[in-house]
Amino acid sequence: MNKYHHLYEQLIQHTDKDNVLVNEPIREHTYTKLGGAADFYITPSTYEEVQAIIRFANQEDVPFTMLGNGSNLIVKDGGIRGIVMNLQQLSSIWREGDKVISQSGARIIDASRFALNEELAGLEFACGIPGSVGGALYMNAGAYGGEIKDALESTIVATKDGELLTLTADQLDLSYRTSNIPDNGYIVLEATFALKPGNKEEIKEMMDDLTYKRESKQPLEYPSCGSVFKRPPGFFAGKLIQDCNLQGKQIGGAEVSTKHAGFIVNKSNATASEYISLIQFVQATVKERFDVQLEREVRIIGDDVEG
Ligand SMILES: Cc1cc2nc3c(=O)[nH]c(=O)nc-3n(C[C@H](O)[C@H](O)[C@H](O)COP(=O)(O)OP(=O)(O)OC[C@H]3O[C@@H](n4cnc5c(N)ncnc54)[C@H](O)[C@@H]3O)c2cc1C
């Protein structure tokens, strides 16, 4: 029984009971397949429900965590206390003029494919990024020379108090793998991408080329969180790790990928604690050998196992 269990009956006043899972194993919802359970895992189906749940969490002083597609997160083995909210049910994508509007629970890959089918150019770079639209804005996700900042026009967010705000892309301070979304505690609900009419064959060719590059270089056959580290100024994280001969280094079931040194894979039932120890080992080794501090791109959240 979790500490917040007594709030269940009140919680289901704010969304359908089927949208509230109790003690839900979070590893089922993350790309690394790591992590303990969430006290409550909630998937609201309207913006009003999102607002009501934020207000409920504030009023009852329950910890609140947003989870997108779980592709840039390591959740610790003790799980996450309080409410974890996921917007998978808010995943509509539509077109208005040359704009693509997407609810934040949609996958950015699906927004990119939608743009292709509508013959709109500007989201090709996102065709292989496995995050949600909300997670992509949060991280200013990018690949192969493109990033969210280039395509985003505006967004609708819910504030910490549950109010809805429309913000321009500039108001999010998007830069390399960051935004001001965490500092402001915004919950992204919707994104408007300003695109340009394009040639379907050319858009598809670019997406096929990026997919080929991704599949040939990344260890997509194992669970992982993508590139663990940001690119340090003047260096490439993968090259530094490779030059330390760390590829194949294992702690428990976690391994520095032999295919792409910037990835750590969950090779055989790793725990979050093993995965995190390997990240720290890589950081310490690179620091000692090259005096470069690798900064994590991936976020670590949740609790250690008690006792
Ligand atoms: C195989 C692989 C390849 C990858 N390749 C790339 C790549 O090429 N480029 C790149 O940039 N990234 C890449 N990533 C990392 C990841 O896909 C991106 O960072 C993505 O944007 C994360 O989105 P998510 O929905 O999975 O977020 P999550 O991992 O679920 O969450 C990340 C953070 O975003 C917050 N968040 C999620 N949704 C919302 C929301 N609606 N409102 C507010 N906050 C929210 C969470 O609270 C969390 O702090 C890769 C990952 C993998 C596993």
GROMACS .gro file of C-alpha atoms and ligand atoms in nm:
model
  360
    1MET     CA    1   0.000   0.000   0.000
    2ASN     CA    2   0.150   0.335  -0.098
    3LYS     CA    3   0.148   0.649   0.116
    4TYR     CA    4  -0.107   0.821  -0.112
    5HIS     CA    5  -0.341   0.526  -0.159
    6HIS     CA    6  -0.614   0.687   0.049
    7LEU     CA    7  -0.649   0.953  -0.223
    8TYR     CA    8  -0.758   0.704  -0.491
    9GLU     CA    9  -1.134   0.762  -0.451
   10GLN     CA   10  -1.083   1.138  -0.481
   11LEU     CA   11  -0.853   1.103  -0.781
   12ILE     CA   12  -1.108   0.908  -0.982
   13GLN     CA   13  -1.347   1.200  -0.941
   14HIS     CA   14  -1.121   1.387  -1.184
   15THR     CA   15  -1.086   1.132  -1.464
   16ASP     CA   16  -1.228   0.794  -1.562
   17LYS     CA   17  -1.128   0.518  -1.321
   18ASP     CA   18  -0.971   0.324  -1.612
   19ASN     CA   19  -0.728   0.615  -1.652
   20VAL     CA   20  -0.580   0.566  -1.303
   21LEU     CA   21  -0.343   0.275  -1.242
   22VAL     CA   22  -0.213   0.207  -0.891
   23ASN     CA   23   0.144   0.085  -0.823
   24GLU     CA   24   0.213   0.070  -1.195
   25PRO     CA   25   0.558  -0.073  -1.290
   26ILE     CA   26   0.722   0.220  -1.466
   27ARG     CA   27   0.965  -0.001  -1.659
   28GLU     CA   28   0.670  -0.085  -1.885
   29HIS     CA   29   0.664   0.280  -1.989
   30THR     CA   30   1.033   0.362  -2.039
   31TYR     CA   31   1.271   0.284  -2.322
   32THR     CA   32   1.542   0.163  -2.082
   33LYS     CA   33   1.300  -0.088  -1.924
   34LEU     CA   34   1.424   0.025  -1.582
   35GLY     CA   35   1.257   0.154  -1.271
   36GLY     CA   36   1.023   0.069  -0.986
   37ALA     CA   37   0.651   0.146  -0.961
   38ALA     CA   38   0.458   0.474  -0.977
   39ASP     CA   39   0.209   0.519  -0.691
   40PHE     CA   40  -0.049   0.648  -0.943
   41TYR     CA   41  -0.009   0.638  -1.320
   42ILE     CA   42  -0.272   0.864  -1.472
   43THR     CA   43  -0.363   0.911  -1.840
   44PRO     CA   44  -0.624   1.189  -1.859
   45SER     CA   45  -0.830   1.225  -2.174
   46THR     CA   46  -0.905   1.600  -2.181
   47TYR     CA   47  -0.721   1.923  -2.099
   48GLU     CA   48  -0.982   1.992  -1.829
   49GLU     CA   49  -0.890   1.663  -1.660
   50VAL     CA   50  -0.521   1.758  -1.675
   51GLN     CA   51  -0.602   2.090  -1.509
   52ALA     CA   52  -0.816   1.927  -1.242
   53ILE     CA   53  -0.547   1.671  -1.157
   54ILE     CA   54  -0.276   1.940  -1.130
   55ARG     CA   55  -0.501   2.135  -0.892
   56PHE     CA   56  -0.580   1.822  -0.695
   57ALA     CA   57  -0.208   1.739  -0.657
   58ASN     CA   58  -0.141   2.097  -0.536
   59GLN     CA   59  -0.430   2.092  -0.293
   60GLU     CA   60  -0.338   1.755  -0.142
   61ASP     CA   61   0.038   1.819  -0.162
   62VAL     CA   62   0.101   1.508  -0.371
   63PRO     CA   63   0.427   1.491  -0.571
   64PHE     CA   64   0.360   1.522  -0.945
   65THR     CA   65   0.575   1.398  -1.235
   66MET     CA   66   0.520   1.419  -1.611
   67LEU     CA   67   0.617   1.122  -1.820
   68GLY     CA   68   0.622   1.137  -2.198
   69ASN     CA   69   0.732   0.835  -2.397
   70GLY     CA   70   1.001   0.761  -2.140
   71SER     CA   71   1.279   0.774  -2.401
   72ASN     CA   72   1.502   1.021  -2.219
   73LEU     CA   73   1.460   0.907  -1.863
   74ILE     CA   74   1.604   0.668  -1.611
   75VAL     CA   75   1.360   0.594  -1.332
   76LYS     CA   76   1.529   0.463  -1.017
   77ASP     CA   77   1.451   0.119  -0.875
   78GLY     CA   78   1.237   0.253  -0.589
   79GLY     CA   79   0.990   0.407  -0.837
   80ILE     CA   80   0.809   0.740  -0.824
   81ARG     CA   81   0.599   0.868  -0.537
   82GLY     CA   82   0.266   1.036  -0.592
   83ILE     CA   83   0.117   1.102  -0.936
   84VAL     CA   84   0.283   1.024  -1.268
   85MET     CA   85   0.089   1.176  -1.556
   86ASN     CA   86   0.114   1.062  -1.916
   87LEU     CA   87  -0.075   1.226  -2.203
   88GLN     CA   88  -0.091   0.930  -2.443
   89GLN     CA   89  -0.467   0.979  -2.477
   90LEU     CA   90  -0.413   1.336  -2.599
   91SER     CA   91  -0.245   1.252  -2.927
   92SER     CA   92  -0.445   1.411  -3.210
   93ILE     CA   93  -0.257   1.569  -3.499
   94TRP     CA   94  -0.419   1.798  -3.757
   95ARG     CA   95  -0.341   2.056  -4.023
   96GLU     CA   96  -0.436   2.423  -4.042
   97GLY     CA   97  -0.298   2.599  -4.350
   98ASP     CA   98   0.074   2.516  -4.362
   99LYS     CA   99   0.081   2.445  -3.990
  100VAL     CA  100   0.075   2.106  -3.821
  101ILE     CA  101  -0.083   2.110  -3.478
  102SER     CA  102  -0.019   1.819  -3.247
  103GLN     CA  103  -0.134   1.734  -2.899
  104SER     CA  104   0.163   1.663  -2.679
  105GLY     CA  105   0.095   1.294  -2.619
  106ALA     CA  106   0.146   1.217  -2.989
  107ARG     CA  107   0.480   1.074  -3.089
  108ILE     CA  108   0.701   1.332  -3.265
  109ILE     CA  109   0.765   1.053  -3.521
  110ASP     CA  110   0.392   1.055  -3.600
  111ALA     CA  111   0.386   1.435  -3.633
  112SER     CA  112   0.680   1.404  -3.874
  113ARG     CA  113   0.499   1.133  -4.078
  114PHE     CA  114   0.178   1.337  -4.078
  115ALA     CA  115   0.373   1.632  -4.224
  116LEU     CA  116   0.515   1.402  -4.494
  117ASN     CA  117   0.167   1.285  -4.594
  118GLU     CA  118   0.050   1.646  -4.606
  119GLU     CA  119   0.354   1.734  -4.821
  120LEU     CA  120   0.484   1.980  -4.563
  121ALA     CA  121   0.858   2.016  -4.501
  122GLY     CA  122   1.036   2.103  -4.176
  123LEU     CA  123   0.987   1.805  -3.943
  124GLU     CA  124   1.200   1.552  -4.135
  125PHE     CA  125   1.476   1.566  -3.869
  126ALA     CA  126   1.232   1.424  -3.612
  127CYS     CA  127   1.140   1.111  -3.808
  128GLY     CA  128   1.340   0.877  -3.581
  129ILE     CA  129   1.324   1.050  -3.241
  130PRO     CA  130   1.121   0.817  -3.020
  131GLY     CA  131   0.982   1.081  -2.782
  132SER     CA  132   0.639   1.239  -2.746
  133VAL     CA  133   0.576   1.590  -2.878
  134GLY     CA  134   0.570   1.716  -2.515
  135GLY     CA  135   0.904   1.549  -2.434
  136ALA     CA  136   1.052   1.681  -2.759
  137LEU     CA  137   0.965   2.042  -2.667
  138TYR     CA  138   1.093   1.993  -2.312
  139MET     CA  139   1.434   1.877  -2.443
  140ASN     CA  140   1.435   2.082  -2.766
  141ALA     CA  141   1.499   1.744  -2.928
  142GLY     CA  142   1.701   1.745  -3.245
  143ALA     CA  143   1.893   1.531  -3.488
  144TYR     CA  144   2.104   1.559  -3.800
  145GLY     CA  145   2.114   1.939  -3.800
  146GLY     CA  146   1.746   2.005  -3.717
  147GLU     CA  147   1.579   2.077  -3.385
  148ILE     CA  148   1.235   2.160  -3.247
  149LYS     CA  149   1.335   2.527  -3.224
  150ASP     CA  150   1.348   2.548  -3.607
  151ALA     CA  151   0.989   2.432  -3.657
  152LEU     CA  152   0.793   2.530  -3.347
  153GLU     CA  153   0.569   2.836  -3.372
  154SER     CA  154   0.374   2.822  -3.046
  155THR     CA  155   0.254   2.593  -2.772
  156ILE     CA  156  -0.031   2.557  -2.524
  157VAL     CA  157   0.087   2.466  -2.175
  158ALA     CA  158  -0.075   2.418  -1.837
  159THR     CA  159   0.100   2.608  -1.559
  160LYS     CA  160   0.186   2.474  -1.213
  161ASP     CA  161  -0.147   2.617  -1.099
  162GLY     CA  162  -0.342   2.444  -1.373
  163GLU     CA  163  -0.401   2.757  -1.588
  164LEU     CA  164  -0.375   2.728  -1.967
  165LEU     CA  165  -0.128   2.958  -2.145
  166THR     CA  166  -0.042   3.004  -2.511
  167LEU     CA  167   0.328   3.080  -2.557
  168THR     CA  168   0.537   3.158  -2.864
  169ALA     CA  169   0.839   2.935  -2.930
  170ASP     CA  170   1.067   3.227  -2.827
  171GLN     CA  171   0.910   3.230  -2.482
  172LEU     CA  172   1.042   2.875  -2.419
  173ASP     CA  173   1.414   2.974  -2.445
  174LEU     CA  174   1.487   2.669  -2.657
  175SER     CA  175   1.857   2.590  -2.696
  176TYR     CA  176   2.076   2.278  -2.722
  177ARG     CA  177   1.869   2.007  -2.550
  178THR     CA  178   1.710   2.254  -2.306
  179SER     CA  179   1.413   2.481  -2.259
  180ASN     CA  180   1.267   2.676  -1.968
  181ILE     CA  181   0.982   2.422  -1.936
  182PRO     CA  182   1.134   2.248  -1.628
  183ASP     CA  183   1.210   2.577  -1.450
  184ASN     CA  184   0.855   2.700  -1.503
  185GLY     CA  185   0.693   2.364  -1.431
  186TYR     CA  186   0.490   2.387  -1.753
  187ILE     CA  187   0.299   2.087  -1.880
  188VAL     CA  188   0.297   2.091  -2.258
  189LEU     CA  189  -0.046   2.017  -2.403
  190GLU     CA  190  -0.020   2.119  -2.766
  191ALA     CA  191   0.237   2.234  -3.022
  192THR     CA  192   0.197   2.426  -3.348
  193PHE     CA  193   0.468   2.368  -3.606
  194ALA     CA  194   0.502   2.623  -3.890
  195LEU     CA  195   0.607   2.422  -4.197
  196LYS     CA  196   0.656   2.487  -4.568
  197PRO     CA  197   0.492   2.321  -4.866
  198GLY     CA  198   0.739   2.064  -5.002
  199ASN     CA  199   0.779   1.785  -5.250
  200LYS     CA  200   0.662   1.455  -5.102
  201GLU     CA  201   0.933   1.250  -5.274
  202GLU     CA  202   1.207   1.483  -5.151
  203ILE     CA  203   1.073   1.487  -4.794
  204LYS     CA  204   1.050   1.107  -4.797
  205GLU     CA  205   1.399   1.070  -4.940
  206MET     CA  206   1.543   1.281  -4.658
  207MET     CA  207   1.351   1.082  -4.395
  208ASP     CA  208   1.464   0.750  -4.547
  209ASP     CA  209   1.824   0.871  -4.547
  210LEU     CA  210   1.807   0.977  -4.179
  211THR     CA  211   1.640   0.647  -4.085
  212TYR     CA  212   1.915   0.453  -4.261
  213LYS     CA  213   2.186   0.653  -4.078
  214ARG     CA  214   2.011   0.598  -3.745
  215GLU     CA  215   1.952   0.226  -3.790
  216SER     CA  216   2.307   0.159  -3.909
  217LYS     CA  217   2.473   0.350  -3.621
  218GLN     CA  218   2.248   0.302  -3.318
  219PRO     CA  219   2.200  -0.014  -3.110
  220LEU     CA  220   1.821  -0.012  -3.155
  221GLU     CA  221   1.802  -0.385  -3.080
  222TYR     CA  222   1.850  -0.320  -2.705
  223PRO     CA  223   1.658  -0.100  -2.458
  224SER     CA  224   1.838   0.232  -2.407
  225CYS     CA  225   1.775   0.604  -2.353
  226GLY     CA  226   1.954   0.715  -2.668
  227SER     CA  227   2.264   0.933  -2.628
  228VAL     CA  228   2.336   0.944  -2.256
  229PHE     CA  229   2.553   1.256  -2.269
  230LYS     CA  230   2.530   1.598  -2.429
  231ARG     CA  231   2.796   1.693  -2.682
  232PRO     CA  232   3.073   1.863  -2.479
  233PRO     CA  233   3.193   2.186  -2.647
  234GLY     CA  234   3.472   2.099  -2.890
  235PHE     CA  235   3.438   1.720  -2.852
  236PHE     CA  236   3.211   1.427  -2.931
  237ALA     CA  237   3.102   1.227  -2.627
  238GLY     CA  238   3.103   0.897  -2.821
  239LYS     CA  239   3.460   0.950  -2.946
  240LEU     CA  240   3.591   1.032  -2.596
  241ILE     CA  241   3.425   0.717  -2.457
  242GLN     CA  242   3.558   0.509  -2.744
  243ASP     CA  243   3.910   0.644  -2.689
  244CYS     CA  244   3.888   0.534  -2.324
  245ASN     CA  245   3.823   0.179  -2.453
  246LEU     CA  246   3.496   0.169  -2.265
  247GLN     CA  247   3.283   0.004  -2.534
  248GLY     CA  248   3.164  -0.330  -2.400
  249LYS     CA  249   3.226  -0.224  -2.037
  250GLN     CA  250   2.950  -0.374  -1.822
  251ILE     CA  251   2.814  -0.317  -1.473
  252GLY     CA  252   2.555  -0.584  -1.402
  253GLY     CA  253   2.319  -0.597  -1.700
  254ALA     CA  254   2.411  -0.249  -1.830
  255GLU     CA  255   2.670  -0.214  -2.107
  256VAL     CA  256   2.841   0.069  -2.297
  257SER     CA  257   2.720  -0.015  -2.646
  258THR     CA  258   2.971  -0.182  -2.875
  259LYS     CA  259   2.786  -0.027  -3.172
  260HIS     CA  260   2.766   0.338  -3.053
  261ALA     CA  261   2.984   0.447  -2.761
  262GLY     CA  262   2.743   0.729  -2.667
  263PHE     CA  263   2.470   0.476  -2.583
  264ILE     CA  264   2.439   0.260  -2.271
  265VAL     CA  265   2.214  -0.039  -2.330
  266ASN     CA  266   2.013  -0.253  -2.092
  267LYS     CA  267   2.162  -0.575  -2.219
  268SER     CA  268   2.027  -0.823  -1.969
  269ASN     CA  269   1.777  -0.717  -1.702
  270ALA     CA  270   1.987  -0.433  -1.561
  271THR     CA  271   1.869  -0.245  -1.255
  272ALA     CA  272   1.853   0.134  -1.263
  273SER     CA  273   2.125   0.135  -1.001
  274GLU     CA  274   2.361  -0.063  -1.229
  275TYR     CA  275   2.278   0.162  -1.523
  276ILE     CA  276   2.347   0.478  -1.320
  277SER     CA  277   2.673   0.332  -1.181
  278LEU     CA  278   2.791   0.271  -1.537
  279ILE     CA  279   2.707   0.630  -1.636
  280GLN     CA  280   2.911   0.756  -1.340
  281PHE     CA  281   3.198   0.522  -1.424
  282VAL     CA  282   3.208   0.655  -1.781
  283GLN     CA  283   3.199   1.017  -1.659
  284ALA     CA  284   3.483   0.954  -1.410
  285THR     CA  285   3.698   0.771  -1.666
  286VAL     CA  286   3.658   1.041  -1.934
  287LYS     CA  287   3.727   1.314  -1.677
  288GLU     CA  288   4.044   1.143  -1.560
  289ARG     CA  289   4.175   1.066  -1.908
  290PHE     CA  290   4.075   1.385  -2.099
  291ASP     CA  291   3.977   1.631  -1.825
  292VAL     CA  292   3.634   1.669  -1.989
  293GLN     CA  293   3.319   1.659  -1.775
  294LEU     CA  294   3.044   1.475  -1.963
  295GLU     CA  295   2.708   1.626  -1.883
  296ARG     CA  296   2.409   1.393  -1.890
  297GLU     CA  297   2.140   1.449  -2.152
  298VAL     CA  298   1.922   1.181  -1.995
  299ARG     CA  299   1.727   1.268  -1.682
  300ILE     CA  300   1.733   1.052  -1.369
  301ILE     CA  301   1.419   1.062  -1.154
  302GLY     CA  302   1.250   0.867  -0.878
  303ASP     CA  303   1.360   0.708  -0.550
  304ASP     CA  304   1.626   0.457  -0.454
  305VAL     CA  305   1.506   0.130  -0.307
  306GLU     CA  306   1.446   0.178   0.066
  307GLY     CA  307   1.657   0.003   0.326
  308LIG     C1  308   1.697   0.505  -2.939
  308LIG     C2  309   1.684   0.649  -2.902
  308LIG     C3  310   1.722   0.748  -2.991
  308LIG     C4  311   1.710   0.883  -2.958
  308LIG     N1  312   1.748   0.977  -3.048
  308LIG     C5  313   1.737   1.109  -3.018
  308LIG     C6  314   1.775   1.210  -3.111
  308LIG     O1  315   1.817   1.183  -3.223
  308LIG     N2  316   1.763   1.339  -3.073
  308LIG     C7  317   1.715   1.376  -2.950
  308LIG     O2  318   1.705   1.495  -2.921
  308LIG     N3  319   1.679   1.282  -2.859
  308LIG     C8  320   1.688   1.151  -2.891
  308LIG     N4  321   1.651   1.056  -2.799
  308LIG     C9  322   1.605   1.099  -2.666
  308LIG    C10  323   1.454   1.124  -2.655
  308LIG     O3  324   1.380   1.054  -2.753
  308LIG    C11  325   1.419   1.272  -2.665
  308LIG     O4  326   1.490   1.348  -2.567
  308LIG    C12  327   1.271   1.298  -2.648
  308LIG     O5  328   1.246   1.434  -2.673
  308LIG    C13  329   1.218   1.262  -2.509
  308LIG     O6  330   1.076   1.263  -2.516
  308LIG     P1  331   0.988   1.167  -2.423
  308LIG     O7  332   0.846   1.193  -2.454
  308LIG     O8  333   1.033   1.027  -2.435
  308LIG     O9  334   1.022   1.227  -2.281
  308LIG     P2  335   1.044   1.149  -2.144
  308LIG    O10  336   1.171   1.069  -2.151
  308LIG    O11  337   0.921   1.077  -2.105
  308LIG    O12  338   1.065   1.271  -2.048
  308LIG    C14  339   1.177   1.359  -2.062
  308LIG    C15  340   1.146   1.485  -1.981
  308LIG    O13  341   1.039   1.554  -2.045
  308LIG    C16  342   0.934   1.581  -1.952
  308LIG     N5  343   0.808   1.578  -2.024
  308LIG    C17  344   0.762   1.478  -2.105
  308LIG     N6  345   0.642   1.511  -2.156
  308LIG    C18  346   0.612   1.635  -2.107
  308LIG    C19  347   0.502   1.724  -2.123
  308LIG     N7  348   0.395   1.695  -2.199
  308LIG     N8  349   0.506   1.842  -2.058
  308LIG    C20  350   0.610   1.875  -1.978
  308LIG     N9  351   0.716   1.794  -1.960
  308LIG    C21  352   0.718   1.677  -2.023
  308LIG    C22  353   0.946   1.473  -1.847
  308LIG    O14  354   0.893   1.517  -1.723
  308LIG    C23  355   1.098   1.453  -1.840
  308LIG    O15  356   1.156   1.541  -1.748
  308LIG    C24  357   1.660   0.920  -2.831
  308LIG    C25  358   1.620   0.820  -2.740
  308LIG    C26  359   1.631   0.686  -2.775
  308LIG    C27  360   1.585   0.581  -2.678
   0.00000   0.00000   0.00000
